[in-house]
Each structure stands twice: as C-alpha cells, then as structure tokens.
Coordinates of C-alpha atoms and ligand atoms in Angstrom, one line a residue:
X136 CA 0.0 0.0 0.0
X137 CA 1.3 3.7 -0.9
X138 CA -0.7 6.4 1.4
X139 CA -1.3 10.0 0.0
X140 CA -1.5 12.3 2.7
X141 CA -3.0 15.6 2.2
X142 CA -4.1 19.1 3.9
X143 CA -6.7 20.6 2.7
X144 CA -9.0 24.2 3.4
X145 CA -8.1 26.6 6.2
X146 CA -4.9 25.2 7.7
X147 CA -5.4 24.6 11.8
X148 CA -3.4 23.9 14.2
X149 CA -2.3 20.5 15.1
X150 CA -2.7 19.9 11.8
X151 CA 1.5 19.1 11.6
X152 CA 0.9 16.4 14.8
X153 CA -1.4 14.6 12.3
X154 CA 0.5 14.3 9.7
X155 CA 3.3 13.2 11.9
X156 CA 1.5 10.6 13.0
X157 CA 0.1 9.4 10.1
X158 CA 3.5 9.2 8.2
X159 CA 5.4 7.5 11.5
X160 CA 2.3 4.8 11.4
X161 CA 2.9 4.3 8.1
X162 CA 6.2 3.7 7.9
X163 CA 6.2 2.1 11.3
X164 CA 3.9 -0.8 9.3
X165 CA 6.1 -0.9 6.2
X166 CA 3.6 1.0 4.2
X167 CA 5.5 3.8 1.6
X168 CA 4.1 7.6 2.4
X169 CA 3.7 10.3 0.1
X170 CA 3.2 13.7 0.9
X171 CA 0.9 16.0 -1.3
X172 CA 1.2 19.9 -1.2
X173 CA -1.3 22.3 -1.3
X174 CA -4.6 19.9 -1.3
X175 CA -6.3 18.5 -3.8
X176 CA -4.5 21.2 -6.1
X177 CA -1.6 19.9 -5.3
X178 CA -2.6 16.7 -6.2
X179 CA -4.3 17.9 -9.7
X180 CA -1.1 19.3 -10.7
X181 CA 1.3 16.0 -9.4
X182 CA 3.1 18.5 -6.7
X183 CA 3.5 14.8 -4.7
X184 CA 6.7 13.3 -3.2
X185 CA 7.9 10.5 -0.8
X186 CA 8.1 11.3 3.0
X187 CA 10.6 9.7 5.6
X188 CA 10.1 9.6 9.9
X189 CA 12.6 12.9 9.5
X190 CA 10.4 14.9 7.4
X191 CA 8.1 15.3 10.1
X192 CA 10.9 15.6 13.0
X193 CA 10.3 18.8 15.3
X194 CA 6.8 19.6 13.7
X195 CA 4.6 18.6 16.6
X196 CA 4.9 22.1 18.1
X197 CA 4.6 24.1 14.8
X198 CA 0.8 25.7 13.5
X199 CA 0.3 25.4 10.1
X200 CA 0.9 23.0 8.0
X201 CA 4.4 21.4 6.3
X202 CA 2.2 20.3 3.2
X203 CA 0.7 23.5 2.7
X204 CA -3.4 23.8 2.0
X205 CA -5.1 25.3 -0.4
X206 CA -9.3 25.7 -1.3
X207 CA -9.4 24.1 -4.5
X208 CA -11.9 25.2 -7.1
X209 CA -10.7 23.1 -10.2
X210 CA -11.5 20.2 -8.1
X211 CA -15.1 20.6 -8.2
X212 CA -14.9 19.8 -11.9
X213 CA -14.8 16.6 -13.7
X214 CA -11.8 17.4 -15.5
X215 CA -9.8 18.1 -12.3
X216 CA -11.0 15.3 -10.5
X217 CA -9.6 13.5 -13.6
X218 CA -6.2 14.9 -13.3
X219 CA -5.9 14.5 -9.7
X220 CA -6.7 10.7 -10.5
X221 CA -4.4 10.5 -12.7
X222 CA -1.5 11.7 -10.8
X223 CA -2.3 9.2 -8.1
X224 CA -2.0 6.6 -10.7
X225 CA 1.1 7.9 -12.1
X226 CA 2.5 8.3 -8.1
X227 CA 1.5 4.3 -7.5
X228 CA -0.6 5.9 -4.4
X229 CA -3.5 3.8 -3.9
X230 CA -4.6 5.2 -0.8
X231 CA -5.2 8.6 1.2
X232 CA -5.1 10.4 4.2
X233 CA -7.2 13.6 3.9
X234 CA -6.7 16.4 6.8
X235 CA -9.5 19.3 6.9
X236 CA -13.1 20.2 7.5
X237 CA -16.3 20.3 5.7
X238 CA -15.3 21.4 2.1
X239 CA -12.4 18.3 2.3
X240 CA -15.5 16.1 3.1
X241 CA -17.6 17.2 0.2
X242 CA -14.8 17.1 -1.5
X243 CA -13.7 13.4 -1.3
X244 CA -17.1 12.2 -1.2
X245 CA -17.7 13.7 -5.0
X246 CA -14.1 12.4 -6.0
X247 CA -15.2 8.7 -4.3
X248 CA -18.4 8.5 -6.6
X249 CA -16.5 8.6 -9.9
X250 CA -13.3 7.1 -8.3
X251 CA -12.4 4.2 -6.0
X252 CA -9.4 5.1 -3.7
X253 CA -9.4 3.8 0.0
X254 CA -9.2 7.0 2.2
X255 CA -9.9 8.3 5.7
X256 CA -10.5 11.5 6.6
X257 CA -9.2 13.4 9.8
X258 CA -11.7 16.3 10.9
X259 CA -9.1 19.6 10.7
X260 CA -11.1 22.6 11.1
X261 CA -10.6 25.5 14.0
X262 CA -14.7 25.8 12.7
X263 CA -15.2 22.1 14.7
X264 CA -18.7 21.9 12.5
X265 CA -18.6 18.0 11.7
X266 CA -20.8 15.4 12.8
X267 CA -19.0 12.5 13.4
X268 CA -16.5 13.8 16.3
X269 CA -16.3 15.5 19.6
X270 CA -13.7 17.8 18.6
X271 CA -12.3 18.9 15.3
X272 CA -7.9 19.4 14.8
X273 CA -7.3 23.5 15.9
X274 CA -10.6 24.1 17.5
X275 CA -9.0 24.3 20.9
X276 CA -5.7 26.0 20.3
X277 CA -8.3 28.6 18.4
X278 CA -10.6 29.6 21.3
X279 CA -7.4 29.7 23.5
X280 CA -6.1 31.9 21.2
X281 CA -9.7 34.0 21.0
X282 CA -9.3 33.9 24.7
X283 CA -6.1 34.9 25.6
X284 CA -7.3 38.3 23.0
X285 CA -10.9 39.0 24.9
X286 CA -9.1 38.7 28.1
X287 CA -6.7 42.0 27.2
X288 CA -9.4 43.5 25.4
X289 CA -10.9 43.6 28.7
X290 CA -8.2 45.4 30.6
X291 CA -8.8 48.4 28.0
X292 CA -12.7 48.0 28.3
X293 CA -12.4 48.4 31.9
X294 CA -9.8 50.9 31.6
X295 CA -11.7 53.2 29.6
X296 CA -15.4 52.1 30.4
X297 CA -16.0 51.1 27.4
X298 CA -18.0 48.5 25.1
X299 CA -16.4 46.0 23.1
X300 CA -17.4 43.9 19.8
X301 CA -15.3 41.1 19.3
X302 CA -15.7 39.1 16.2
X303 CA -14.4 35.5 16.3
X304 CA -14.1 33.3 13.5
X305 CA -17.0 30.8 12.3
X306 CA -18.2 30.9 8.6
X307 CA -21.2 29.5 9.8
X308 CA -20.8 28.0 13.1
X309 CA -20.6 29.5 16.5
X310 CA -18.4 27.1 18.3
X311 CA -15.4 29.6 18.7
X312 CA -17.5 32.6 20.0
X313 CA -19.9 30.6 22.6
X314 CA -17.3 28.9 24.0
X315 CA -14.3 32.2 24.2
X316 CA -17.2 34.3 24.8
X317 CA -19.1 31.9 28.3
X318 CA -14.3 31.5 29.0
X319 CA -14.5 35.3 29.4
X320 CA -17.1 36.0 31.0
X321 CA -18.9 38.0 28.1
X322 CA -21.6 40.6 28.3
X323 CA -23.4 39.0 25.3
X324 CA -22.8 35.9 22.7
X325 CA -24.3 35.9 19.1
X326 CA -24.1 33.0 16.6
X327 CA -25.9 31.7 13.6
X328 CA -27.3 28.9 15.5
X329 CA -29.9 31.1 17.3
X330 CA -31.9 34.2 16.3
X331 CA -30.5 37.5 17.2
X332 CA -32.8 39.9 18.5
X333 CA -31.1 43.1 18.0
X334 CA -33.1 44.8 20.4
X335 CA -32.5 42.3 23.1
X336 CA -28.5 43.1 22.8
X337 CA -29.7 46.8 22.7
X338 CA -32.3 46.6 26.1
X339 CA -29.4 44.8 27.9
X340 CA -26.7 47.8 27.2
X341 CA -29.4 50.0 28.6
X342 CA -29.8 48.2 31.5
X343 CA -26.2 47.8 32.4
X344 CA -26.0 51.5 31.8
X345 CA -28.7 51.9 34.4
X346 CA -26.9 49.9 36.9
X347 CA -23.3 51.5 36.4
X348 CA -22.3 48.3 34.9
X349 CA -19.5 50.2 32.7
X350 CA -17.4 47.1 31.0
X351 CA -19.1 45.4 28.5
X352 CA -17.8 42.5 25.8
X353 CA -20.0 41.2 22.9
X354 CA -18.5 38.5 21.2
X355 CA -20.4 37.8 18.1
X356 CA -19.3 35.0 15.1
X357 CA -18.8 36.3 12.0
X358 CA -21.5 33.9 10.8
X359 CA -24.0 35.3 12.8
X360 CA -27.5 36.0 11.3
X361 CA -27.4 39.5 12.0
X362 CA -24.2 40.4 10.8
X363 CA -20.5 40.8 11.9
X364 CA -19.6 43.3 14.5
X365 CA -19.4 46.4 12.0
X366 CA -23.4 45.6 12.0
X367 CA -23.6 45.1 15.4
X368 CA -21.6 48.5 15.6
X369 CA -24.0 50.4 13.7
X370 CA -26.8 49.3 15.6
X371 CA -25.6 50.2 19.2
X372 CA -24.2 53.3 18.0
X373 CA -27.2 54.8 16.4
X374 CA -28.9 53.8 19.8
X375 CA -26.0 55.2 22.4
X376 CA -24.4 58.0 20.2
X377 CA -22.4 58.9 23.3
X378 CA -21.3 55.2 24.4
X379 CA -17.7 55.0 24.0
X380 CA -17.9 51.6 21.9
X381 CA -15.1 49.5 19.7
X382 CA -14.9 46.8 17.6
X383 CA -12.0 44.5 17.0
X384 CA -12.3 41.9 14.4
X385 CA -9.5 38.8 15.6
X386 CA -9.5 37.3 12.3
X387 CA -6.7 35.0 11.2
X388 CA -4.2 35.2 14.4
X389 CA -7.0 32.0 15.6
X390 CA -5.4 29.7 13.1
X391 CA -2.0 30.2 13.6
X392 CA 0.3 29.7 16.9
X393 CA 1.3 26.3 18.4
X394 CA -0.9 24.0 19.0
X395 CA -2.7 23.0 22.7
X396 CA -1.9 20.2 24.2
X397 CA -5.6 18.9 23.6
X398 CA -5.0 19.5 19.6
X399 CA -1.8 17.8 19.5
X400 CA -3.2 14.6 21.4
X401 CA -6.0 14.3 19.4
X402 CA -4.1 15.0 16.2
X403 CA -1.9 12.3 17.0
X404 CA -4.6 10.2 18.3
X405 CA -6.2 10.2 14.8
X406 CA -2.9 10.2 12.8
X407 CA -2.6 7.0 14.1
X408 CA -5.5 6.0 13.8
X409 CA -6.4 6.7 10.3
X410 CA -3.3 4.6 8.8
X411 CA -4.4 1.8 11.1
X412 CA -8.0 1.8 9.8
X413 CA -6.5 1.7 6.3
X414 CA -4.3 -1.1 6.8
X415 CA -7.6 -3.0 8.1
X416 CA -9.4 -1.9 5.6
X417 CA -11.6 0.1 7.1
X418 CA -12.2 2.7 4.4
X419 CA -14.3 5.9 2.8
X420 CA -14.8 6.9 6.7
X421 CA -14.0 10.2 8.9
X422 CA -12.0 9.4 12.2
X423 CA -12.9 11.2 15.1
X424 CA -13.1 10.9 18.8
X425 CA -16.5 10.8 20.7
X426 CA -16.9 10.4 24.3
X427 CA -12.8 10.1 24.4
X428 CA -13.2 6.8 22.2
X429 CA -12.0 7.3 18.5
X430 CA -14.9 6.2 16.3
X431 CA -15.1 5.8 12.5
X432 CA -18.1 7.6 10.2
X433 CA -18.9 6.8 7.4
X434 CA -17.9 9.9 5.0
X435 CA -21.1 9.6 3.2
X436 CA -22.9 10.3 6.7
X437 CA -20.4 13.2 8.3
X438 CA -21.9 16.7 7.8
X439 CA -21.7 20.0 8.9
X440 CA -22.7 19.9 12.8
X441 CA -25.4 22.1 14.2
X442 CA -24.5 23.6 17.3
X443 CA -26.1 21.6 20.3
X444 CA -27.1 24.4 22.2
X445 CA -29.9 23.8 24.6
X446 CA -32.1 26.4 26.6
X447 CA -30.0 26.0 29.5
X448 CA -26.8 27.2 28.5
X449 CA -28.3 30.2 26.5
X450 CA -30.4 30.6 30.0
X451 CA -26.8 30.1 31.8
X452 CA -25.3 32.8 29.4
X453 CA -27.9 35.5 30.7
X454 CA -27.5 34.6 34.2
X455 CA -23.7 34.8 34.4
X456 CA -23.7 38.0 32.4
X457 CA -26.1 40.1 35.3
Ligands
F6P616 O1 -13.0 27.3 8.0 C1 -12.1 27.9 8.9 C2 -12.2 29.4 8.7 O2 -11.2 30.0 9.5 C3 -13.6 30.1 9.0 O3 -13.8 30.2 10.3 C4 -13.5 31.3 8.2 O4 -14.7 31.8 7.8 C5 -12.7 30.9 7.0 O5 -11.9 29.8 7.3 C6 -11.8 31.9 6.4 O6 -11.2 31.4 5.2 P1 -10.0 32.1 4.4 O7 -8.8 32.0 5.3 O8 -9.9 31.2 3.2 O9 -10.4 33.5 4.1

C-alpha cells in the first residue's frame, strides 16, 4: 500500500501532529508515504513526493501545516478530479489520508463517486462543524487563542469604560465565539445557530447602563444571522451615540500559533489512527473521537454539525452575564 496524505481548506493547528503521526504509522507498518502539497490542487497538478520519519521531526509544536493547504476550485470539476486521478495513478498511491473540515468532506465524497481510492479522513477545522466527532484538529488551540485576545481586550474596556465587539471566526458556526465568549465571561454571545434579537443586545446595554455596569464584551461570530460586528456597531451606536464603543475583528491570528496540548493529542490520536484503519481496511470513513473513544463515520454520513445548544446554557449565558 502507498498512502497519500494531504491538507486541505483553512490550515489549523495541530494539523502538523497529524501528519506526523500518520507518516510515523505508516512507515512504522512498512507501508510507503507520500506527501501532497497544497490539497487537492496539489494533487491535480502531481506537486507529490515521498516522505521519511525525519520529514516530520520537530513539527509537533509548529501551527500550520508542512504540506501547505489550499481551497481548491478546479476540483469541483470533472476534469480536475480527472487529473488529480491521474496523478495518483502515475504516483502508485493507492490510498489517502485527507486532513481538513467540511469542504475536504464534500470534496472526497464527490471524488469517491467517480473514483475508487481507500481513504480516511481526519476532521481539521478550528470551525469544529462536523458530525461524526467530539472535537475537530485547531478548535482548541483557536478559542485559546480568542481567549487569551478578549481577556486584554478587557483590561482596556475596563480601563476606559467602554464596550467591546469582538468578532471571532465561524463561517457558519458559533463554536469559537460561545465557547471564548461563556471562558471570558462575556456581556453578550451571538451565533448563527440562534436568532439575534437586535433589540435584546440593545435593552441589555441600557440596563447595564442603568446599573453603572461600565465594561461590556459582545462577542459575536462572523457567521452570525445579524451580521458581523461592523453591524452590530452600527446598531448600538445609532442607539447610544455617546457610548464609548469599539470593535475589533481577531480574524486569522485564531489559526496560527502552536498547537494546545488537547489538539496535539487528538491529532496524534487520529494520525494513528487513520493509517491503522487503512491497513484493516476500514475505508471511505472520517476518524474522530467521541466520548474520548476514537470512532469511525462513514464519510457519506459526516456533515456539517449544528451547534447543540440547549435552553439552559443560553439561560446560563444571561444569568452569568447580570
Ligand atoms: O474554516 C475555517 C475558517 O477560518 C472560517 O472560520 C473562516 O470563515 C474561513 O476559514 C476563512 O477562510 P479564508 O482564510 O480562506 O479566508
């Protein structure tokens, strides 16, 4: 067997500690690894060659990712599927490792319909919107990251009195922002996955007014339904002209940095564990770990999670923000 390994979409970290483990599994079992740059791009255009233990040596620690990632638009089309076919064949790789989130799902499950190449998939995402898993590859090192921001965004809040919009990352899930936004103690938390009442956000800054209650953090997702924070801006500002308000959009510095001890465990975990399940032959599947147990889905089935958020923690949210 000759593994393809690939990273695909927005790069996360602990991405390297997966590959890492993949490619020491691999060779570990006598099986010949070959890394592929830059995604399914990469693999459209051949950019493909053999990896030893040492080519992953001191990456554990790094963000990023050694193979590079790209989003792949020529790979939605027939003739690029073709190609990147093709350049498996000519490569002798006759199976794959495939790190990254949603789009990298959709992705191999169209290439799998006209092609038949074992594969597992490892959830890599800082988004963590798969079914199929706990916890997706980056997602903790991210709201770290978001949290180690809202935390000194703070100090200046309280500094100056002010209000705060922080926008976290999350096309179109609120993972990042519920969780950095209950880990700091925000004023308010808006995500796609519920409604947001505008007017609510706006009758609970009036209300801390009234009480004196001067700092005041609203973490919203960039996916939310309203809008980002420059909406969220508007909308307070036209209320409160004379509240001393400021936005600050984190943006990318949540998918770079070392990893968290959590992502490089689980990385590793399902490094390991993909190789393994190809070797058995236990193919077309996403690895992921669920109640702490690593459990295989079937790729056909893995989609992009809905937030389980239940009445209780949005009910928890308002009570810890009085
Ligand atoms: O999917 C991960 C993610 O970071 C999303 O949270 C974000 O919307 C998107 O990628 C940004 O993508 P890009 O870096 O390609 O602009």
């Amino acid at each position: 067997m000759n593994i393809g390994i690939l990273t695909s979409g927005g790069d996360a970290p602990g991405m390297n500690a997966a590959i890492r483990a993949a490619v020491r599994t691999a060779i570990y079992n006598g099986i010949k690894v070959f890394g592929i740059r830059r995604g399914y791009q990469g693999m459209i255009e051949g950019d493909i060659f053999p990896m030893q233990t040492t080519d992953v040596s001191n990456i554990i620690q790094r963000g990023g990712t050694i193979l590079k990632t790209a989003r792949s638009k020529e790979f939605t089309t027939d003739e690029g599927m073709k190609k990147a076919f093709d350049q498996l064949k000519k490569h002798d790789i006759n199976a794959l490792v495939l790190i990254g989130g949603d789009g990298t799902c959709r992705g191999a499950v169209h290439f799998f319909e006209k092609y038949i190449i074992p594969a597992v998939v490892i959830p890599g995402t800082i988004d963590k919107d798969l079914t199929g898993t706990d916890y997706t590859i980056g997602f903790d090192t991210a709201v770290n990251t978001a949290i180690e921001a809202i935390d000194k965004i703070r100090d200046t809040a309280d500094a100056h009195d002010r209000l705060f919009i922080v926008e976290v990352m999350g096309r179109d899930a609120g993972y990042i922002a519920l969780n950095s936004g209950i880990a700091c103690g925000a004023e308010d938390i808006l995500i796609p996955e519920t409604i947001t009442h505008i007017e609510e956000v706006l009758c609970k800054i009036e209300s801390d007014e009234r009480r004196k209650k001067t700092v005041h953090i609203i973490v919203v997702a960039e996916g939310d339904d309203f809008g980002g924070s420059k909406e969220v801006y508007e909308s307070i500002i036209t209320r409160f002209p004379t509240l001393d308000v400021r936005t600050c959009v984190l943006g990318h510095i949540q998918r770079g940095g070392s990893p968290s001890f959590a992502d490089r465990v689980l990385a590793s975990r399902l490094g390991y564990a993909a190789v393994n399940a190809l070797r058995d032959g236990n193919t077309q599947v996403m690895a992921g770990v669920v109640n702490g147990n690593v459990v295989f889905t079937p790729l056909t089935q893995v989609i992009k999670g809905e937030i389980p958020i239940t009445e209780d923690m949005l009910e928890m949210i308002k009570v810890l923000a009085v």
